[in-house]
Tab-separated table of C-alpha atoms in Angstrom:
chain	number	residue	atom	x	y	z
A	212	UNK	CA	9.312	-34.372	4.892
A	213	UNK	CA	7.846	-31.820	2.927
A	214	UNK	CA	8.996	-31.622	-0.758
A	215	UNK	CA	11.460	-28.777	-1.598
A	216	UNK	CA	9.755	-25.538	-3.267
A	217	UNK	CA	12.198	-22.536	-3.738
A	218	UNK	CA	15.374	-23.456	-4.944
A	219	UNK	CA	18.067	-20.504	-4.855
A	220	UNK	CA	21.531	-21.016	-6.474
A	221	UNK	CA	24.107	-19.057	-6.573
A	222	UNK	CA	22.404	-15.300	-7.170
A	223	UNK	CA	23.884	-12.424	-7.646
A	224	UNK	CA	22.777	-8.843	-8.525
A	225	UNK	CA	24.453	-6.112	-9.272
A	226	UNK	CA	23.123	-2.537	-9.568
A	227	UNK	CA	24.951	0.386	-11.638
A	228	UNK	CA	25.098	3.735	-9.603
A	229	UNK	CA	26.574	7.080	-10.879
A	230	UNK	CA	29.115	6.040	-7.936
A	231	UNK	CA	29.992	2.634	-9.952
A	232	UNK	CA	28.716	-1.147	-9.331
A	233	UNK	CA	27.552	-2.168	-5.713
A	234	UNK	CA	26.906	-5.396	-5.541
A	235	UNK	CA	23.885	-6.045	-3.814
A	236	UNK	CA	23.498	-9.567	-3.441
A	237	UNK	CA	26.525	-12.416	-4.167
A	238	UNK	CA	26.443	-16.092	-3.643
A	239	UNK	CA	23.435	-16.646	-2.062
A	240	UNK	CA	21.857	-20.571	-1.763
A	241	UNK	CA	19.087	-20.960	-0.271
A	242	UNK	CA	16.356	-24.060	-0.228
A	243	UNK	CA	12.981	-23.586	1.125
A	244	UNK	CA	10.453	-26.652	1.579
A	245	UNK	CA	7.227	-26.601	1.402
A	246	UNK	CA	4.882	-24.939	4.273
A	247	UNK	CA	7.690	-23.407	5.397
A	248	UNK	CA	7.533	-20.256	7.460
A	249	UNK	CA	11.393	-18.271	6.877
A	250	UNK	CA	12.123	-15.294	7.973
A	251	UNK	CA	14.974	-12.747	6.760
A	252	UNK	CA	16.693	-10.300	8.697
A	253	UNK	CA	20.096	-8.209	8.453
A	254	UNK	CA	21.213	-4.661	9.035
A	255	UNK	CA	20.070	-1.870	6.346
A	256	UNK	CA	21.546	-2.003	3.087
A	257	UNK	CA	22.014	-5.781	3.233
A	258	UNK	CA	19.464	-6.560	0.247
A	259	UNK	CA	16.727	-8.315	1.724
A	260	UNK	CA	14.247	-6.668	0.133
A	261	UNK	CA	15.643	-7.166	-3.026
A	262	UNK	CA	16.425	-10.734	-2.043
A	263	UNK	CA	12.387	-11.017	-1.866
A	264	UNK	CA	11.817	-9.001	-5.420
A	265	UNK	CA	13.629	-11.721	-7.337
A	266	UNK	CA	11.261	-14.483	-6.029
A	267	UNK	CA	8.774	-12.490	-6.731
A	268	UNK	CA	9.918	-12.050	-10.044
A	269	UNK	CA	9.724	-8.531	-9.826
A	270	UNK	CA	13.770	-7.838	-10.535
A	271	UNK	CA	14.886	-10.328	-13.081
A	272	UNK	CA	18.256	-8.650	-13.588
A	273	UNK	CA	20.147	-10.637	-11.475
A	274	UNK	CA	22.391	-14.199	-12.503
A	275	UNK	CA	22.394	-17.643	-10.625
A	276	UNK	CA	19.347	-19.622	-10.385
A	277	UNK	CA	15.590	-19.106	-8.622
A	278	UNK	CA	13.449	-22.054	-9.083
A	279	UNK	CA	10.061	-22.303	-7.905
A	280	UNK	CA	8.561	-26.059	-7.996
A	281	UNK	CA	11.713	-26.661	-10.356
A	282	UNK	CA	10.558	-23.880	-12.694
A	283	UNK	CA	12.714	-20.402	-13.264
A	284	UNK	CA	11.480	-18.005	-12.323
A	285	UNK	CA	11.065	-15.329	-15.195
A	286	UNK	CA	8.324	-12.827	-13.802
A	287	UNK	CA	5.620	-12.308	-11.787
A	288	UNK	CA	2.890	-14.332	-11.175
A	289	UNK	CA	-0.331	-15.815	-9.811
A	290	UNK	CA	2.127	-18.763	-7.744
A	291	UNK	CA	3.986	-15.788	-5.918
A	292	UNK	CA	1.633	-13.543	-3.697
A	293	UNK	CA	3.706	-10.091	-2.711
A	294	UNK	CA	2.555	-8.154	0.667
A	295	UNK	CA	4.174	-4.525	0.923
A	296	UNK	CA	5.017	-2.308	4.128
A	297	UNK	CA	1.819	-0.861	3.156
A	298	UNK	CA	-1.160	-1.726	2.516
A	299	UNK	CA	-2.016	-0.331	-0.951
A	300	UNK	CA	-5.696	-1.085	-1.137
A	301	UNK	CA	-7.866	0.478	-3.429
A	302	UNK	CA	-9.709	3.238	-1.829
A	303	UNK	CA	-13.207	3.493	-3.669
A	304	UNK	CA	-13.385	-0.044	-3.266
A	305	UNK	CA	-14.893	-2.306	0.000
A	306	UNK	CA	-13.013	-4.768	1.695
A	307	UNK	CA	-14.526	-8.166	-0.221
A	308	UNK	CA	-14.243	-6.037	-3.841
A	309	UNK	CA	-10.323	-4.740	-2.643
A	310	UNK	CA	-9.776	-8.908	-1.794
A	311	UNK	CA	-11.416	-9.950	-4.893
A	312	UNK	CA	-9.554	-7.163	-6.750
A	313	UNK	CA	-10.234	-7.946	-10.799
A	314	UNK	CA	-12.359	-10.959	-10.065
A	315	UNK	CA	-16.409	-11.103	-9.901
A	316	UNK	CA	-17.519	-11.436	-6.803
A	317	UNK	CA	-20.886	-12.422	-8.794
A	318	UNK	CA	-19.058	-15.737	-9.777
A	319	UNK	CA	-19.876	-18.037	-6.723
A	320	UNK	CA	-16.763	-19.930	-6.772
A	321	UNK	CA	-14.988	-16.500	-6.160
A	322	UNK	CA	-17.911	-15.256	-3.930
A	323	UNK	CA	-17.329	-18.125	-1.285
A	324	UNK	CA	-13.257	-18.260	-1.591
A	325	UNK	CA	-13.891	-14.439	-0.597
A	326	UNK	CA	-15.920	-15.440	2.234
A	327	UNK	CA	-13.230	-17.573	3.317
A	328	UNK	CA	-10.814	-15.409	3.716
A	329	UNK	CA	-12.474	-12.764	5.637
A	330	UNK	CA	-13.049	-14.905	8.052
A	331	UNK	CA	-9.848	-16.616	8.278
A	332	UNK	CA	-8.325	-13.015	8.708
A	333	UNK	CA	-11.089	-12.062	10.970
A	334	UNK	CA	-12.322	-9.784	9.306
A	335	UNK	CA	-16.356	-10.821	9.304
A	336	UNK	CA	-18.948	-7.617	9.501
A	337	UNK	CA	-16.163	-5.518	7.668
A	338	UNK	CA	-17.021	-6.564	4.447
A	339	UNK	CA	-18.580	-3.393	3.205
A	340	UNK	CA	-16.488	-1.177	4.708
A	341	UNK	CA	-13.861	1.109	3.061
A	342	UNK	CA	-10.144	1.063	3.763
A	343	UNK	CA	-10.872	4.681	5.451
A	344	UNK	CA	-12.764	2.832	8.035
A	345	UNK	CA	-9.992	0.463	8.468
A	346	UNK	CA	-7.324	0.743	11.137
A	347	UNK	CA	-3.919	0.052	9.862
A	348	UNK	CA	-3.811	-3.904	11.170
A	349	UNK	CA	-7.414	-4.661	9.414
A	350	UNK	CA	-5.856	-2.923	6.203
A	351	UNK	CA	-2.923	-5.307	6.241
A	352	UNK	CA	-5.055	-8.198	6.836
A	353	UNK	CA	-7.164	-7.028	3.760
A	354	UNK	CA	-3.861	-7.047	1.578
A	355	UNK	CA	-2.881	-10.462	3.317
A	356	UNK	CA	-6.356	-12.090	2.213
A	357	UNK	CA	-6.381	-10.290	-1.494
A	358	UNK	CA	-2.775	-11.824	-1.891
A	359	UNK	CA	-4.190	-15.777	-0.919
A	360	UNK	CA	-6.952	-15.396	-3.221
A	361	UNK	CA	-5.122	-17.170	-6.109
A	362	UNK	CA	-3.856	-19.748	-3.688
A	363	UNK	CA	0.034	-18.805	-4.440
A	364	UNK	CA	2.404	-21.209	-4.030
A	365	UNK	CA	4.285	-18.432	-1.822
A	366	UNK	CA	3.552	-15.385	-0.007
A	367	UNK	CA	6.321	-12.998	0.293
A	368	UNK	CA	6.258	-9.896	2.820
A	369	UNK	CA	8.049	-7.052	2.898
A	370	UNK	CA	8.272	-5.903	6.636
A	371	UNK	CA	4.126	-5.717	6.320
A	372	UNK	CA	4.221	-4.818	10.196
A	373	UNK	CA	6.785	-2.037	10.137
A	374	UNK	CA	4.225	0.954	10.275
A	375	UNK	CA	2.365	-0.464	12.924
A	376	UNK	CA	2.207	0.196	16.703
A	377	UNK	CA	3.848	-2.355	18.871
A	378	UNK	CA	0.122	-3.883	20.236
A	379	UNK	CA	-1.140	-3.994	16.668
A	380	UNK	CA	2.184	-5.542	15.152
A	381	UNK	CA	2.276	-8.349	18.117
A	382	UNK	CA	-1.322	-9.180	17.227
A	383	UNK	CA	-0.732	-9.315	13.481
A	384	UNK	CA	2.044	-11.777	14.609
A	385	UNK	CA	-0.523	-13.647	16.211
A	386	UNK	CA	-3.084	-13.264	12.949
A	387	UNK	CA	-0.247	-14.530	10.558
A	388	UNK	CA	0.282	-17.192	12.239
A	389	UNK	CA	-2.978	-18.590	12.728
A	390	UNK	CA	-3.203	-17.664	8.712
A	391	UNK	CA	-0.367	-19.779	7.996
A	392	UNK	CA	-1.148	-22.648	10.084
A	393	UNK	CA	-4.571	-23.079	8.676
A	394	UNK	CA	-3.703	-22.210	4.966
A	395	UNK	CA	-0.053	-24.194	4.675
A	396	UNK	CA	1.300	-21.273	2.714
A	397	UNK	CA	4.958	-20.973	2.341
A	398	UNK	CA	5.820	-17.621	3.561
A	399	UNK	CA	9.142	-16.022	3.412
A	400	UNK	CA	8.969	-12.504	5.539
A	401	UNK	CA	11.594	-9.900	5.666
A	402	UNK	CA	11.880	-7.612	9.150
A	403	UNK	CA	14.233	-5.478	10.704
A	404	UNK	CA	12.992	-6.776	14.194
A	405	UNK	CA	14.563	-9.787	15.918
A	406	UNK	CA	11.948	-10.770	18.215
A	407	UNK	CA	9.396	-10.647	15.300
A	408	UNK	CA	12.044	-13.337	13.362
A	409	UNK	CA	11.978	-15.511	15.806
A	410	UNK	CA	8.622	-15.401	16.986
A	411	UNK	CA	7.246	-16.168	13.397
A	412	UNK	CA	9.980	-18.740	11.879
A	413	UNK	CA	10.824	-21.981	11.723
A	414	UNK	CA	14.217	-20.713	10.214
A	415	UNK	CA	16.059	-17.112	10.572
A	416	UNK	CA	18.227	-16.306	7.851
A	417	UNK	CA	20.719	-13.606	8.850
A	418	UNK	CA	22.000	-11.506	5.890
A	419	UNK	CA	24.838	-9.559	5.881
A	420	UNK	CA	25.996	-6.383	3.932
A	421	UNK	CA	28.255	-5.126	1.352
A	422	UNK	CA	28.148	-7.184	-0.310
A	423	UNK	CA	24.270	-8.689	1.074
A	424	UNK	CA	24.848	-12.385	1.293
A	425	UNK	CA	23.992	-15.118	3.692
A	426	UNK	CA	26.164	-15.139	7.074
A	427	UNK	CA	24.010	-17.491	9.295
A	428	UNK	CA	20.731	-19.823	9.096
A	429	UNK	CA	19.054	-20.368	12.518
A	430	UNK	CA	16.530	-23.122	12.849
A	431	UNK	CA	14.307	-22.271	15.740
A	432	UNK	CA	12.958	-25.603	17.413
A	433	UNK	CA	10.492	-23.984	19.364
A	434	UNK	CA	6.985	-24.939	19.673
A	435	UNK	CA	4.229	-22.751	18.840
A	436	UNK	CA	2.762	-20.739	20.437
A	437	UNK	CA	5.671	-18.815	21.522
A	438	UNK	CA	6.589	-16.479	24.444
A	439	UNK	CA	9.066	-13.827	24.201
A	440	UNK	CA	9.655	-13.935	28.005
A	441	UNK	CA	10.637	-17.728	27.645
A	442	UNK	CA	14.192	-18.576	28.545
A	443	UNK	CA	15.021	-20.777	25.220
A	444	UNK	CA	13.807	-18.133	23.098
A	445	UNK	CA	15.612	-15.234	24.604
A	446	UNK	CA	18.497	-17.458	24.009
A	447	UNK	CA	17.843	-17.382	20.162
A	448	UNK	CA	17.649	-13.695	20.280
A	449	UNK	CA	21.088	-13.809	22.189
A	450	UNK	CA	22.520	-16.084	19.681
A	451	UNK	CA	21.428	-13.607	16.971
A	452	UNK	CA	22.585	-10.326	18.242
A	453	UNK	CA	25.720	-12.054	18.923
A	454	UNK	CA	25.581	-12.265	15.341
A	455	UNK	CA	24.389	-9.150	14.573
A	456	UNK	CA	27.649	-7.442	16.555
A	457	UNK	CA	30.117	-10.171	14.724
A	458	UNK	CA	28.641	-8.088	11.489
A	459	UNK	CA	29.171	-4.492	13.197
A	460	UNK	CA	33.180	-5.197	14.066
A	461	UNK	CA	33.297	-6.669	10.219
A	462	UNK	CA	32.025	-3.506	8.910
A	463	UNK	CA	33.987	-1.875	11.459
A	464	UNK	CA	36.977	-3.488	10.057
A	465	UNK	CA	36.170	-2.755	6.640
A	466	UNK	CA	35.766	0.884	6.921
A	467	UNK	CA	38.772	1.493	8.593
A	468	UNK	CA	40.876	0.108	6.183
A	469	UNK	CA	42.577	-3.015	8.502
């Protein structure tokens, strides 16, 4: 049994707007073990990205508790890597310098680590390339390598493949799984795509909106590598789709005032 890594207890986040207060998250309770791959899915506006930013320490205006290795998360740090939807690379730096970021490649340990990560994300031969010379998928691999350089305890990914075409997205899912299996980094991945959520995760967390809260958690007990055409895969897809239909029904009831 893996050790408990992340403990979220009674997490609430409220935003003040010109139209009044909006309860973005309410009563989130979630424990994540070291080495798990968790996907978070739900309708737009259910607080998926807000949850990720709170775990990253980028948003601390909340109530409740978020602990990483039993330490309260009070701000961003090297123990938490974050991947955005767009790669956010420095256009004037090469691949290897983007990965190293503010660390010097003249340091033998940094040089070795960068070389290992380039190998891990399958960018060997592109070390001297600039972002403008890379495809979207390659640029995201650079961003992932950069986030892994400091050996974060958890890697947080906010729809990192959302802007990619279907073929590249599928390829990047396999690349990410390969990185996860080799590196053993705990990953929390936000997506709108049900198939992507099932394909990647040990557990799929389904959020419902207004206020954002956990509707259901699905353990995905399928062996890797997974096939989307597999009957068991499709059964999970049906169950999660069914959960979304229930959420939509509740939304219609709330909006009609019944």
